[in-house]
CSV table of N, CA, C and O and ligand atoms in Angstrom, one decimal:
chain,number,residue,atom,x,y,z
S,151,MET,N,-6.2,-139.0,24.3
S,151,MET,CA,-6.7,-139.7,22.9
S,151,MET,C,-6.5,-138.8,21.8
S,151,MET,O,-6.9,-137.7,22.0
S,152,ALA,N,-5.5,-139.2,21.0
S,152,ALA,CA,-5.4,-138.1,20.0
S,152,ALA,C,-6.7,-138.1,18.7
S,152,ALA,O,-7.5,-138.7,19.0
S,153,ASP,N,-6.6,-137.0,18.2
S,153,ASP,CA,-7.7,-136.5,17.3
S,153,ASP,C,-7.9,-137.0,15.8
S,153,ASP,O,-8.9,-136.7,15.2
S,154,LEU,N,-7.1,-138.2,15.9
S,154,LEU,CA,-7.4,-139.2,14.8
S,154,LEU,C,-8.8,-139.5,14.8
S,154,LEU,O,-9.3,-140.1,15.9
S,155,MET,N,-9.3,-139.7,13.5
S,155,MET,CA,-10.3,-140.4,13.5
S,155,MET,C,-10.5,-141.9,13.9
S,155,MET,O,-9.4,-142.8,13.3
S,156,GLU,N,-11.3,-142.5,14.4
S,156,GLU,CA,-11.3,-144.1,14.0
S,156,GLU,C,-11.1,-144.8,12.8
S,156,GLU,O,-10.3,-145.4,13.1
S,157,ALA,N,-11.2,-144.3,11.8
S,157,ALA,CA,-11.4,-144.9,10.6
S,157,ALA,C,-9.8,-144.8,10.3
S,157,ALA,O,-9.3,-145.8,9.7
S,158,GLN,N,-9.2,-143.6,10.6
S,158,GLN,CA,-7.6,-143.3,10.3
S,158,GLN,C,-6.8,-144.5,11.4
S,158,GLN,O,-5.9,-144.8,10.4
S,159,ILE,N,-7.2,-144.3,12.5
S,159,ILE,CA,-6.8,-145.4,13.2
S,159,ILE,C,-6.8,-146.6,12.8
S,159,ILE,O,-5.5,-147.7,12.6
S,160,GLN,N,-8.0,-147.1,12.4
S,160,GLN,CA,-8.1,-148.4,11.8
S,160,GLN,C,-7.4,-148.9,10.6
S,160,GLN,O,-6.7,-150.0,10.1
S,161,GLN,N,-7.3,-147.8,9.6
S,161,GLN,CA,-6.4,-147.9,8.5
S,161,GLN,C,-5.2,-148.2,8.9
S,161,GLN,O,-4.0,-148.9,8.1
S,162,LEU,N,-4.5,-147.0,9.9
S,162,LEU,CA,-2.7,-147.4,10.1
S,162,LEU,C,-2.8,-148.9,10.9
S,162,LEU,O,-1.7,-149.5,10.8
S,163,ARG,N,-3.6,-149.2,12.0
S,163,ARG,CA,-3.7,-150.6,12.3
S,163,ARG,C,-3.4,-151.6,11.0
S,163,ARG,O,-2.7,-152.6,11.5
S,164,GLN,N,-4.2,-151.3,10.2
S,164,GLN,CA,-4.1,-152.4,8.9
S,164,GLN,C,-2.8,-152.4,8.4
S,164,GLN,O,-2.2,-153.8,8.3
S,165,LYS,N,-2.3,-151.2,8.3
S,165,LYS,CA,-0.9,-150.7,7.6
S,165,LYS,C,0.1,-151.7,8.6
S,165,LYS,O,1.2,-152.5,8.0
S,166,LEU,N,-0.2,-151.5,10.0
S,166,LEU,CA,0.7,-152.2,10.6
S,166,LEU,C,0.9,-153.7,11.0
S,166,LEU,O,1.7,-154.3,10.8
S,167,LEU,N,-0.6,-154.3,10.8
S,167,LEU,CA,-0.4,-155.6,10.6
S,167,LEU,C,-0.4,-156.3,9.4
S,167,LEU,O,0.1,-157.2,9.5
S,168,ASP,N,-0.3,-155.8,8.2
S,168,ASP,CA,0.4,-155.9,7.3
S,168,ASP,C,1.8,-156.3,6.9
S,168,ASP,O,2.5,-157.0,6.9
S,169,ARG,N,2.3,-154.6,7.7
S,169,ARG,CA,3.8,-154.9,7.7
S,169,ARG,C,4.2,-155.9,8.6
S,169,ARG,O,5.5,-156.6,8.4
S,170,GLN,N,3.7,-156.1,9.7
S,170,GLN,CA,3.6,-157.3,10.8
S,170,GLN,C,4.0,-158.6,9.8
S,170,GLN,O,5.1,-159.3,10.2
S,171,ARG,N,3.0,-158.5,9.3
S,171,ARG,CA,3.1,-160.2,8.3
S,171,ARG,C,4.2,-160.2,7.6
S,171,ARG,O,4.9,-161.3,7.5
S,172,VAL,N,4.7,-159.0,7.1
S,172,VAL,CA,6.0,-159.3,5.7
S,172,VAL,C,7.2,-159.5,6.7
S,172,VAL,O,7.9,-160.2,6.4
S,173,LEU,N,7.4,-158.6,7.7
S,173,LEU,CA,8.6,-159.1,8.7
S,173,LEU,C,8.6,-160.2,9.2
S,173,LEU,O,9.8,-160.8,9.5
S,174,ILE,N,7.3,-160.8,9.7
S,174,ILE,CA,7.7,-162.3,10.4
S,174,ILE,C,7.9,-163.1,9.2
S,174,ILE,O,9.0,-163.9,9.7
S,175,ALA,N,7.4,-162.9,8.1
S,175,ALA,CA,7.9,-163.9,7.0
S,175,ALA,C,9.5,-163.9,6.4
S,175,ALA,O,10.1,-164.7,6.7
S,176,GLU,N,10.0,-162.3,6.8
S,176,GLU,CA,11.1,-162.3,6.3
S,176,GLU,C,12.0,-162.5,7.2
S,176,GLU,O,13.1,-163.1,7.0
S,177,VAL,N,11.9,-162.5,8.7
S,177,VAL,CA,12.7,-163.0,9.6
S,177,VAL,C,12.7,-164.6,9.6
S,177,VAL,O,13.8,-165.2,9.9
S,178,ARG,N,11.7,-165.1,9.6
S,178,ARG,CA,11.8,-166.7,9.4
S,178,ARG,C,12.6,-167.1,8.3
S,178,ARG,O,13.6,-167.7,8.6
S,179,GLU,N,12.6,-166.4,7.1
S,179,GLU,CA,13.4,-166.7,6.2
S,179,GLU,C,14.6,-166.8,6.0
S,179,GLU,O,15.7,-167.4,5.7
S,180,LYS,N,15.2,-165.3,6.9
S,180,LYS,CA,16.6,-165.0,7.5
S,180,LYS,C,17.0,-166.2,8.4
S,180,LYS,O,18.3,-166.5,8.4
S,181,ARG,N,16.4,-166.6,9.2
S,181,ARG,CA,16.5,-167.5,10.0
S,181,ARG,C,16.9,-168.8,9.3
S,181,ARG,O,18.1,-169.7,9.8
S,182,GLU,N,16.0,-169.1,8.7
S,182,GLU,CA,16.5,-170.4,7.7
S,182,GLU,C,17.5,-170.3,6.6
S,182,GLU,O,18.4,-171.2,7.0
S,183,GLN,N,17.9,-169.2,6.5
S,183,GLN,CA,19.0,-168.9,5.5
S,183,GLN,C,20.3,-169.0,6.8
S,183,GLN,O,21.4,-170.1,6.3
S,184,ALA,N,20.3,-168.2,7.7
S,184,ALA,CA,21.3,-168.7,8.8
S,184,ALA,C,21.3,-169.8,9.0
S,184,ALA,O,22.9,-170.3,9.5
S,185,ALA,N,20.7,-170.8,9.1
S,185,ALA,CA,20.7,-171.9,9.9
S,185,ALA,C,21.2,-173.2,9.0
S,185,ALA,O,22.1,-173.8,9.1
S,186,ALA,N,21.1,-172.4,7.7
S,186,ALA,CA,21.4,-173.5,6.4
S,186,ALA,C,23.3,-173.2,6.3
S,186,ALA,O,23.9,-174.0,6.1
S,187,GLU,N,23.3,-171.8,6.9
S,187,GLU,CA,24.6,-171.5,6.5
S,187,GLU,C,25.2,-171.7,8.1
S,187,GLU,O,26.8,-171.5,8.5
S,188,GLY,N,24.9,-172.5,9.1
S,188,GLY,CA,25.7,-172.9,10.0
S,188,GLY,C,25.6,-171.9,11.7
S,188,GLY,O,26.0,-172.1,12.3
S,189,ASN,N,24.5,-170.6,11.1
S,189,ASN,CA,24.6,-169.8,12.4
S,189,ASN,C,23.4,-170.0,13.0
S,189,ASN,O,23.1,-169.4,14.0
S,190,GLU,N,23.1,-171.2,13.6
S,190,GLU,CA,21.8,-171.3,14.1
S,190,GLU,C,21.9,-171.1,15.7
S,190,GLU,O,20.8,-170.4,16.1
S,191,ASP,N,23.0,-171.0,16.3
S,191,ASP,CA,22.8,-170.8,17.5
S,191,ASP,C,22.9,-169.3,17.7
S,191,ASP,O,22.3,-168.5,18.5
S,192,ALA,N,23.7,-168.6,16.6
S,192,ALA,CA,23.2,-167.2,16.6
S,192,ALA,C,22.2,-166.7,16.3
S,192,ALA,O,21.9,-165.8,17.1
S,193,ILE,N,21.2,-167.2,15.6
S,193,ILE,CA,20.0,-166.5,15.1
S,193,ILE,C,19.0,-167.2,15.9
S,193,ILE,O,18.0,-166.8,16.1
S,194,GLY,N,19.6,-168.1,16.9
S,194,GLY,CA,18.0,-168.7,17.7
S,194,GLY,C,17.3,-167.5,18.4
S,194,GLY,O,16.2,-168.1,18.5
S,195,ALA,N,18.0,-166.6,18.8
S,195,ALA,CA,16.8,-165.6,19.9
S,195,ALA,C,16.5,-164.8,18.9
S,195,ALA,O,15.9,-163.9,19.2
S,196,VAL,N,16.4,-164.8,17.6
S,196,VAL,CA,16.1,-163.5,16.9
S,196,VAL,C,14.6,-163.4,16.9
S,196,VAL,O,14.3,-162.5,16.6
S,197,GLY,N,13.7,-164.8,16.3
S,197,GLY,CA,12.8,-164.9,16.9
S,197,GLY,C,11.9,-164.1,18.0
S,197,GLY,O,10.8,-163.6,18.0
S,198,ASP,N,13.0,-163.7,19.0
S,198,ASP,CA,12.5,-163.2,20.4
S,198,ASP,C,12.3,-161.9,20.1
S,198,ASP,O,13.3,-161.3,20.1
S,199,ALA,N,11.1,-161.5,19.7
S,199,ALA,CA,11.0,-159.9,19.3
S,199,ALA,C,11.1,-158.8,20.6
S,199,ALA,O,11.4,-157.9,20.6
S,200,GLY,N,11.1,-159.7,21.8
S,200,GLY,CA,11.5,-158.6,23.1
S,200,GLY,C,12.7,-158.5,23.7
S,200,GLY,O,13.3,-157.8,24.6
S,201,ASP,N,13.6,-159.2,22.8
S,201,ASP,CA,15.3,-159.0,23.2
S,201,ASP,C,16.0,-158.4,22.7
S,201,ASP,O,16.5,-158.6,21.5
S,202,GLU,N,16.4,-157.0,23.3
S,202,GLU,CA,17.0,-156.2,22.6
S,202,GLU,C,18.8,-156.8,22.3
S,202,GLU,O,19.3,-156.1,21.5
S,203,SER,N,18.9,-157.8,23.2
S,203,SER,CA,20.6,-158.3,22.6
S,203,SER,C,20.7,-159.0,21.7
S,203,SER,O,21.9,-159.2,21.0
S,204,VAL,N,19.6,-159.5,21.1
S,204,VAL,CA,19.4,-159.9,19.6
S,204,VAL,C,20.6,-159.1,18.6
S,204,VAL,O,21.0,-159.8,17.9
S,205,LEU,N,20.2,-157.7,18.7
S,205,LEU,CA,20.7,-157.1,17.9
S,205,LEU,C,22.1,-156.7,17.8
S,205,LEU,O,23.1,-156.5,17.1
S,206,ARG,N,22.9,-157.3,19.2
S,206,ARG,CA,24.4,-157.3,19.6
S,206,ARG,C,24.4,-158.6,18.7
S,206,ARG,O,25.7,-158.5,18.4
S,207,VAL,N,23.8,-159.5,19.1
S,207,VAL,CA,24.6,-160.9,18.5
S,207,VAL,C,24.5,-161.2,17.3
S,207,VAL,O,25.5,-161.7,16.5
S,208,ALA,N,23.5,-160.2,16.5
S,208,ALA,CA,23.7,-160.0,15.0
S,208,ALA,C,24.7,-159.6,14.5
S,208,ALA,O,25.0,-158.4,14.3
S,209,THR,N,25.9,-160.5,14.2
S,209,THR,CA,27.2,-159.9,13.5
S,209,THR,C,27.2,-160.3,12.0
S,209,THR,O,27.3,-159.3,11.2
S,210,ASP,N,26.5,-161.3,11.5
S,210,ASP,CA,26.5,-161.5,10.1
S,210,ASP,C,25.5,-160.8,9.4
S,210,ASP,O,24.7,-159.9,10.2
S,211,LEU,N,25.6,-160.6,8.1
S,211,LEU,CA,24.6,-159.6,7.6
S,211,LEU,C,23.2,-159.7,7.2
S,211,LEU,O,22.5,-159.0,7.7
S,212,ASP,N,23.1,-161.6,7.0
S,212,ASP,CA,21.8,-161.4,7.3
S,212,ASP,C,21.1,-161.4,8.6
S,212,ASP,O,19.8,-160.9,8.6
S,213,LEU,N,21.7,-161.6,9.6
S,213,LEU,CA,21.3,-161.3,10.8
S,213,LEU,C,21.2,-159.9,11.5
S,213,LEU,O,20.0,-159.6,12.2
S,214,GLN,N,22.3,-159.4,10.7
S,214,GLN,CA,22.0,-157.8,11.0
S,214,GLN,C,20.3,-157.1,10.4
S,214,GLN,O,20.0,-156.2,11.1
S,215,GLU,N,20.3,-157.9,9.2
S,215,GLU,CA,19.0,-157.6,8.5
S,215,GLU,C,17.7,-158.1,9.3
S,215,GLU,O,17.0,-157.4,9.5
S,216,ALA,N,18.3,-159.2,9.6
S,216,ALA,CA,16.8,-159.9,11.0
S,216,ALA,C,16.7,-158.8,12.0
S,216,ALA,O,16.0,-158.9,12.3
S,217,GLY,N,17.9,-158.3,12.5
S,217,GLY,CA,17.9,-157.9,13.5
S,217,GLY,C,17.2,-156.3,13.4
S,217,GLY,O,16.2,-156.0,14.2
S,218,ARG,N,17.0,-155.8,12.2
S,218,ARG,CA,16.4,-154.5,12.1
S,218,ARG,C,15.0,-155.0,11.9
S,218,ARG,O,14.2,-154.0,12.3
S,219,ASP,N,14.5,-156.2,11.4
S,219,ASP,CA,13.4,-156.6,11.1
S,219,ASP,C,12.8,-156.9,12.8
S,219,ASP,O,11.5,-156.7,12.7
S,220,VAL,N,13.1,-157.3,13.3
S,220,VAL,CA,13.3,-157.5,14.9
S,220,VAL,C,12.8,-156.3,15.4
S,220,VAL,O,11.8,-156.0,16.2
S,221,GLN,N,13.6,-155.3,15.4
S,221,GLN,CA,13.5,-154.0,15.9
S,221,GLN,C,12.2,-153.4,15.2
S,221,GLN,O,11.6,-152.8,16.1
S,222,GLU,N,11.9,-153.3,14.2
S,222,GLU,CA,10.8,-152.6,13.3
S,222,GLU,C,9.3,-153.7,13.9
S,222,GLU,O,8.4,-152.9,14.5
S,223,LEU,N,9.6,-155.1,14.2
S,223,LEU,CA,8.6,-155.5,14.8
S,223,LEU,C,8.1,-155.1,16.3
S,223,LEU,O,7.2,-154.8,16.4
S,224,ASN,N,9.4,-155.0,16.7
S,224,ASN,CA,9.2,-154.4,18.3
S,224,ASN,C,8.1,-153.1,18.2
S,224,ASN,O,7.4,-152.5,18.7
S,225,ASP,N,8.5,-152.1,17.2
S,225,ASP,CA,8.1,-150.6,17.1
S,225,ASP,C,6.4,-150.9,16.7
S,225,ASP,O,5.9,-150.4,17.2
S,226,ILE,N,6.4,-152.0,15.8
S,226,ILE,CA,4.9,-152.2,15.3
S,226,ILE,C,4.0,-152.7,16.5
S,226,ILE,O,2.9,-152.1,17.0
S,227,ASP,N,4.8,-153.8,17.5
S,227,ASP,CA,4.0,-154.3,18.9
S,227,ASP,C,3.7,-153.1,19.6
S,227,ASP,O,2.4,-152.9,20.3
S,228,ALA,N,4.7,-152.2,19.9
S,228,ALA,CA,4.3,-151.0,20.4
S,228,ALA,C,3.5,-150.2,19.8
S,228,ALA,O,2.6,-150.0,21.1
S,229,ALA,N,3.2,-149.7,19.0
S,229,ALA,CA,2.5,-149.2,17.9
S,229,ALA,C,1.0,-149.7,18.2
S,229,ALA,O,-0.1,-148.8,18.9
S,230,LEU,N,0.9,-151.1,18.3
S,230,LEU,CA,-0.2,-151.5,18.4
S,230,LEU,C,-0.9,-151.6,19.9
S,230,LEU,O,-1.9,-151.3,20.0
S,231,ARG,N,-0.2,-151.7,20.6
S,231,ARG,CA,-0.1,-151.3,22.0
S,231,ARG,C,-1.1,-150.2,22.6
S,231,ARG,O,-2.0,-149.9,23.0
S,232,ARG,N,0.1,-148.9,21.9
S,232,ARG,CA,-0.7,-147.8,22.2
S,232,ARG,C,-1.8,-147.3,21.5
S,232,ARG,O,-2.5,-147.0,22.2
S,233,MET,N,-2.6,-148.3,20.5
S,233,MET,CA,-3.6,-148.1,20.0
S,233,MET,C,-4.7,-148.7,21.0
S,233,MET,O,-5.8,-147.9,20.8
S,234,GLU,N,-4.2,-149.7,21.6
S,234,GLU,CA,-5.5,-150.3,22.6
S,234,GLU,C,-5.3,-149.5,23.8
S,234,GLU,O,-6.5,-149.3,24.3
S,235,GLU,N,-4.3,-148.9,23.8
S,235,GLU,CA,-4.3,-148.0,25.3
S,235,GLU,C,-5.0,-146.3,25.0
S,235,GLU,O,-5.2,-145.8,26.0
S,236,GLY,N,-5.0,-146.3,23.9
S,236,GLY,CA,-5.8,-145.2,23.7
S,236,GLY,C,-4.7,-143.8,23.3
S,236,GLY,O,-5.1,-142.4,23.4
S,237,SER,N,-3.4,-144.1,23.8
S,237,SER,CA,-2.1,-143.0,23.6
S,237,SER,C,-1.6,-143.1,22.4
S,237,SER,O,-0.4,-142.2,22.0
S,238,TYR,N,-2.2,-143.8,21.5
S,238,TYR,CA,-1.2,-143.8,19.9
S,238,TYR,C,-1.5,-142.3,19.6
S,238,TYR,O,-2.4,-142.2,19.5
S,239,GLY,N,-0.5,-141.9,18.6
S,239,GLY,CA,-0.9,-140.4,17.9
S,239,GLY,C,-0.4,-139.7,18.4
S,239,GLY,O,-0.3,-138.6,18.3
S,240,ILE,N,0.1,-139.9,20.0
S,240,ILE,CA,0.9,-138.6,20.9
S,240,ILE,C,2.0,-138.4,21.2
S,240,ILE,O,2.8,-140.0,21.3
S,241,CYS,N,3.0,-137.7,20.6
S,241,CYS,CA,4.2,-137.5,20.7
S,241,CYS,C,4.7,-137.8,22.5
S,241,CYS,O,4.2,-137.6,23.3
S,242,ASP,N,5.7,-138.8,22.1
S,242,ASP,CA,6.1,-139.1,23.5
S,242,ASP,C,6.8,-138.3,24.4
S,242,ASP,O,7.0,-138.5,25.8
S,243,GLU,N,7.3,-137.6,23.9
S,243,GLU,CA,8.1,-136.2,24.2
S,243,GLU,C,7.4,-134.9,24.6
S,243,GLU,O,7.5,-134.8,26.1
S,244,CYS,N,6.7,-134.4,23.7
S,244,CYS,CA,5.8,-133.2,24.2
S,244,CYS,C,4.4,-133.6,24.4
S,244,CYS,O,3.7,-132.6,25.0
S,245,GLY,N,3.7,-134.6,23.9
S,245,GLY,CA,2.1,-134.9,24.6
S,245,GLY,C,1.5,-134.4,23.4
S,245,GLY,O,0.4,-134.2,23.7
S,246,GLN,N,2.2,-133.6,22.5
S,246,GLN,CA,1.7,-132.7,21.3
S,246,GLN,C,0.8,-134.1,20.5
S,246,GLN,O,1.3,-135.2,20.6
S,247,GLU,N,0.0,-133.9,19.5
S,247,GLU,CA,-0.5,-134.8,18.4
S,247,GLU,C,0.5,-135.0,17.5
S,247,GLU,O,1.0,-133.9,17.3
S,248,ILE,N,1.1,-136.1,17.2
S,248,ILE,CA,1.9,-136.5,16.2
S,248,ILE,C,1.2,-136.2,14.7
S,248,ILE,O,1.9,-135.3,13.9
S,249,GLY,N,0.1,-136.2,14.3
S,249,GLY,CA,-0.3,-136.0,13.3
S,249,GLY,C,-0.6,-137.0,12.3
S,249,GLY,O,0.1,-137.9,12.4
S,250,TYR,N,-1.8,-137.1,11.6
S,250,TYR,CA,-1.7,-138.0,10.7
S,250,TYR,C,-1.2,-138.1,9.6
S,250,TYR,O,-0.6,-139.4,9.2
S,251,PRO,N,-0.8,-136.9,8.8
S,251,PRO,CA,0.4,-137.3,7.5
S,251,PRO,C,1.7,-137.7,8.3
S,251,PRO,O,2.0,-139.2,7.3
S,252,ARG,N,2.1,-137.6,9.0
S,252,ARG,CA,3.4,-138.6,9.5
S,252,ARG,C,3.0,-139.7,10.0
S,252,ARG,O,4.0,-140.5,9.6
S,253,LEU,N,1.8,-139.9,10.7
S,253,LEU,CA,1.9,-141.7,11.2
S,253,LEU,C,1.6,-142.4,9.8
S,253,LEU,O,1.7,-143.3,9.7
S,254,ASN,N,0.6,-141.4,8.8
S,254,ASN,CA,0.4,-142.4,7.6
S,254,ASN,C,1.7,-142.8,7.0
S,254,ASN,O,1.7,-143.8,6.1
S,255,ALA,N,2.9,-141.7,7.0
S,255,ALA,CA,4.3,-141.9,6.4
S,255,ALA,C,5.1,-143.1,7.3
S,255,ALA,O,5.6,-143.8,6.6
S,256,GLN,N,4.6,-143.1,8.7
S,256,GLN,CA,5.8,-144.2,9.3
S,256,GLN,C,4.6,-144.2,10.3
S,256,GLN,O,4.4,-143.3,11.6
S,257,PRO,N,3.5,-145.4,10.6
S,257,PRO,CA,2.7,-145.8,11.5
S,257,PRO,C,3.6,-146.0,13.0
S,257,PRO,O,2.8,-146.1,13.7
S,258,THR,N,4.7,-146.3,12.9
S,258,THR,CA,5.2,-146.4,14.2
S,258,THR,C,5.6,-145.5,14.9
S,258,THR,O,6.2,-145.8,15.8
S,259,ALA,N,5.5,-144.1,14.2
S,259,ALA,CA,6.4,-143.1,15.0
S,259,ALA,C,6.1,-142.6,16.7
S,259,ALA,O,4.8,-142.9,16.7
S,260,LEU,N,6.8,-142.6,17.1
S,260,LEU,CA,6.8,-142.3,18.7
S,260,LEU,C,6.2,-140.8,18.8
S,260,LEU,O,5.9,-140.6,20.0
S,261,ARG,N,7.1,-140.1,18.2
S,261,ARG,CA,7.2,-138.6,18.6
S,261,ARG,C,7.2,-137.6,17.1
S,261,ARG,O,7.0,-138.5,16.3
S,262,CYS,N,6.7,-136.6,17.5
S,262,CYS,CA,6.1,-135.4,16.5
S,262,CYS,C,7.7,-135.1,15.8
S,262,CYS,O,8.9,-135.9,16.2
S,263,ILE,N,7.8,-134.5,14.5
S,263,ILE,CA,8.8,-134.4,13.7
S,263,ILE,C,9.9,-133.6,14.5
S,263,ILE,O,11.1,-134.0,14.7
S,264,ALA,N,9.6,-132.9,15.0
S,264,ALA,CA,10.7,-131.8,15.9
S,264,ALA,C,11.4,-132.4,16.7
S,264,ALA,O,12.6,-132.9,16.7
S,265,ASP,N,10.8,-133.7,17.3
S,265,ASP,CA,11.4,-134.2,18.9
S,265,ASP,C,12.1,-135.2,18.3
S,265,ASP,O,13.2,-135.8,18.8
S,266,GLN,N,11.3,-136.0,17.2
S,266,GLN,CA,12.1,-137.2,16.5
S,266,GLN,C,13.6,-136.6,15.8
S,266,GLN,O,14.6,-137.5,16.3
S,267,GLU,N,13.8,-135.4,15.4
S,267,GLU,CA,15.0,-135.0,15.0
S,267,GLU,C,15.9,-134.6,16.2
S,267,GLU,O,17.2,-134.9,16.3
S,268,LYS,N,15.7,-134.0,17.0
S,268,LYS,CA,16.1,-133.8,18.5
S,268,LYS,C,16.7,-135.4,19.3
S,268,LYS,O,17.8,-135.1,19.3
S,269,TYR,N,15.5,-136.1,19.6
S,269,TYR,CA,15.8,-137.7,19.5
S,269,TYR,C,17.6,-138.0,18.6
S,269,TYR,O,18.1,-138.8,19.3
S,270,GLU,N,17.1,-138.0,17.4
S,270,GLU,CA,17.9,-138.6,16.3
S,270,GLU,C,19.4,-138.0,17.0
S,270,GLU,O,20.8,-138.4,16.6
S,271,ARG,N,19.4,-136.7,16.8
S,271,ARG,CA,20.5,-135.8,17.2
S,271,ARG,C,21.2,-136.2,18.3
S,271,ARG,O,22.4,-136.3,18.4
S,272,THR,N,20.7,-136.3,19.5
S,272,THR,CA,21.2,-136.8,20.8
S,272,THR,C,21.5,-138.1,20.9
S,272,THR,O,22.6,-138.6,21.5
S,273,TYR,N,20.8,-139.1,20.4
S,273,TYR,CA,20.9,-140.2,20.6
S,273,TYR,C,21.3,-141.4,19.7
S,273,TYR,O,21.9,-142.6,20.0
S,274,ALA,N,21.0,-141.3,18.5
S,274,ALA,CA,21.2,-142.0,17.1
S,274,ALA,C,22.1,-141.5,16.3
S,274,ALA,O,22.4,-141.4,15.4
S,275,ARG,N,23.3,-141.4,16.9
S,275,ARG,CA,24.1,-140.7,16.1
S,275,ARG,C,24.9,-141.8,15.5
S,275,ARG,O,25.2,-142.9,15.9
S,276,GLY,N,24.5,-141.4,13.7
S,276,GLY,CA,25.5,-142.3,12.7
S,276,GLY,C,24.3,-143.2,12.4
S,276,GLY,O,24.5,-143.8,11.3
S,277,ALA,N,23.1,-143.4,13.3
S,277,ALA,CA,22.2,-144.2,12.6
S,277,ALA,C,21.2,-143.2,11.7
S,277,ALA,O,21.1,-142.0,11.7
S,278,THR,N,20.9,-144.5,10.6
S,278,THR,CA,19.8,-143.3,9.6
S,278,THR,C,18.6,-143.1,10.5
S,278,THR,O,18.0,-144.4,10.4
S,279,PRO,N,18.0,-142.0,9.8
S,279,PRO,CA,16.6,-142.2,10.3
S,279,PRO,C,15.8,-143.2,9.8
S,279,PRO,O,15.9,-143.4,8.8
S,280,SER,N,14.7,-143.6,10.4
S,280,SER,CA,14.1,-144.6,10.1
S,280,SER,C,12.6,-144.1,9.2
S,280,SER,O,12.2,-145.1,8.5
S,281,LEU,N,12.8,-142.8,8.9
S,281,LEU,CA,11.6,-142.4,7.7
S,281,LEU,C,12.6,-142.4,6.7
S,281,LEU,O,13.1,-141.4,6.2
Y,51,ZN,ZN1,6.9,-133.9,20.1
């Protein structure tokens, strides 16, 4: 368990839940837009937050955006799950505490800053950092 205080976790949890609500509304809106444009088949799976292939299906700009939202929803789900398990705030790579300032800036952070930078250099070539 990280050294985060219960009050801090609750605060971050609230942030995640607020963000989740916004994203779900956004995804729903984009689905409706895409449906109106006749892309219903392509976007049918976007609401399924568990399916990463959704991101590959998303070719249209709206869909790409929806895909990013779905990815973020996945991250939020994972963060909420880690809170329940008591592993929230622990770096996935080195097991050190991520630290409240970083979590406050990015509540879905999986890694400490050093490991996140390493990860992005290694796996996410060309991708923009999420922070
Ligand atoms: Zn680390």
